[in-house]
Amino acid sequence: MKTTDAQLSALELHYLIKEIQVLIDSKVDKIYHPEKNVLIIQLHKTGVGKNILKIKIPEYICMTDSKSVNEKPSQFCMYLRKKLSNTFLESIRQMEFERVVELKFRTKESELSLVFEMFSPGNIILTEGNKILSALENQEYTER
């Protein structure tokens, strides 16, 4: 018997996004990519301390106290570290009422967005303005 991955509904995602708004204005300390569809972002907020945001596409988004990491980071993880280290989390939003989450980060020079597609097969995409800088999975579509 084949089991299917659990996926968040748009409504569940709406309430999860409300809960993690406390992370706004946190500074990115470190990024981990322990599994193919899992991204862990360690953040620090002045006066609050360390918070860890764990996202597994398409299954969940949560704040956690622990992180399990592998020794050797992926190329995607290294690129995210290069671009997002020491940036500040400016906003977290659900795009319209879709199962897509955008984390917006600011630097002195630019704004970067990390977009999570919380549907199967899902993807994680780093953008600057309207330009895609990197994606976890390169996908091609006839129209998109």
XYZ file of C-alpha atoms in Angstrom:
144
model
C 0.000 0.000 0.000
C 1.381 3.378 -0.996
C 1.134 6.173 1.543
C 0.738 9.752 0.462
C 2.456 12.713 2.035
C 0.289 14.905 4.188
C -0.233 18.355 2.764
C -1.365 21.540 4.426
C -4.607 23.103 3.312
C -4.665 26.803 2.454
C -6.678 27.454 5.631
C -4.207 25.580 7.859
C -1.383 27.493 6.234
C -3.195 30.778 6.926
C -3.205 30.106 10.680
C 0.369 28.799 10.734
C 1.552 32.002 9.078
C -0.221 34.028 11.786
C 1.586 32.036 14.501
C 5.070 32.519 13.083
C 4.737 36.305 12.648
C 6.728 36.585 15.898
C 9.825 35.895 13.780
C 9.545 39.218 11.922
C 12.661 41.420 12.374
C 14.835 38.410 13.243
C 18.318 38.115 11.786
C 19.284 34.991 9.818
C 22.097 33.180 11.656
C 22.384 29.928 9.734
C 20.565 27.838 7.151
C 20.539 24.044 7.030
C 19.284 21.601 4.406
C 19.298 18.209 6.169
C 16.968 16.424 3.737
C 15.842 16.988 0.158
C 12.555 18.779 1.030
C 13.527 20.189 4.437
C 14.970 23.624 5.111
C 15.899 24.868 8.579
C 16.465 28.574 9.189
C 18.061 29.580 12.473
C 17.116 33.129 13.401
C 18.052 35.493 16.211
C 15.855 38.294 17.511
C 17.168 40.960 19.857
C 15.665 40.591 23.312
C 14.164 37.193 22.458
C 17.076 34.998 21.405
C 17.341 32.089 19.012
C 14.387 30.676 17.058
C 14.448 27.829 14.582
C 12.008 27.684 11.675
C 11.668 24.290 10.009
C 9.880 23.849 6.689
C 9.242 20.493 5.037
C 7.552 20.886 1.677
C 4.710 20.089 1.201
C 4.007 18.811 4.731
C 4.607 21.447 7.397
C 6.024 24.696 8.695
C 6.870 24.927 12.384
C 9.027 26.561 14.988
C 11.195 24.070 16.855
C 13.824 23.950 19.586
C 16.184 21.551 17.867
C 17.759 21.049 14.508
C 19.119 17.871 12.991
C 21.722 18.695 10.396
C 24.046 16.823 8.112
C 27.764 17.434 7.948
C 27.984 18.503 4.316
C 25.558 21.222 3.150
C 24.084 21.002 -0.340
C 24.944 23.487 -3.095
C 21.471 24.998 -2.691
C 22.068 25.433 1.051
C 25.471 27.050 0.463
C 23.923 29.502 -1.991
C 21.141 30.399 0.468
C 23.729 30.939 3.200
C 25.713 33.236 0.916
C 22.662 35.314 -0.003
C 20.652 35.280 3.249
C 23.189 35.219 6.107
C 22.866 38.344 8.252
C 19.711 39.497 6.471
C 16.603 40.435 8.416
C 13.243 38.721 8.018
C 10.957 41.530 6.929
C 7.681 39.686 6.306
C 6.016 36.292 6.173
C 2.943 35.946 4.042
C 0.718 33.496 2.291
C 0.430 34.463 -1.350
C -3.266 35.178 -1.896
C -5.088 32.129 -0.488
C -2.792 29.616 -2.169
C -0.487 27.064 -0.595
C 2.518 29.275 -1.262
C 4.503 31.026 1.481
C 6.877 33.936 0.958
C 9.558 34.933 3.439
C 10.918 38.363 2.537
C 14.410 39.333 3.702
C 16.093 42.722 3.551
C 19.713 43.703 3.207
C 21.228 47.149 2.887
C 21.237 46.769 -0.904
C 18.221 44.652 -1.779
C 15.171 42.576 -0.898
C 15.219 38.826 -1.336
C 12.266 36.438 -1.170
C 12.311 32.768 -0.284
C 9.181 31.157 -1.715
C 7.901 27.773 -0.537
C 5.395 25.862 -2.672
C 3.493 23.836 -0.092
C 1.905 21.456 -2.591
C 3.208 18.326 -4.248
C 5.845 18.149 -5.598
C 6.586 21.639 -4.241
C 9.726 23.699 -4.498
C 11.810 26.310 -2.712
C 12.742 29.333 -4.797
C 14.985 32.314 -3.992
C 14.101 35.503 -5.864
C 15.297 39.072 -6.039
C 12.601 41.311 -7.474
C 11.054 39.338 -10.326
C 14.223 37.357 -11.010
C 14.723 33.751 -9.862
C 18.199 33.406 -8.382
C 18.036 29.738 -7.407
C 15.584 26.884 -6.913
C 15.743 23.605 -5.057
C 14.392 21.806 -8.141
C 14.639 23.212 -11.636
C 11.280 22.687 -13.287
C 10.142 23.555 -16.754
C 6.577 24.287 -17.760
C 5.096 25.125 -21.118
C 3.178 28.038 -19.581
C 3.799 29.529 -16.178
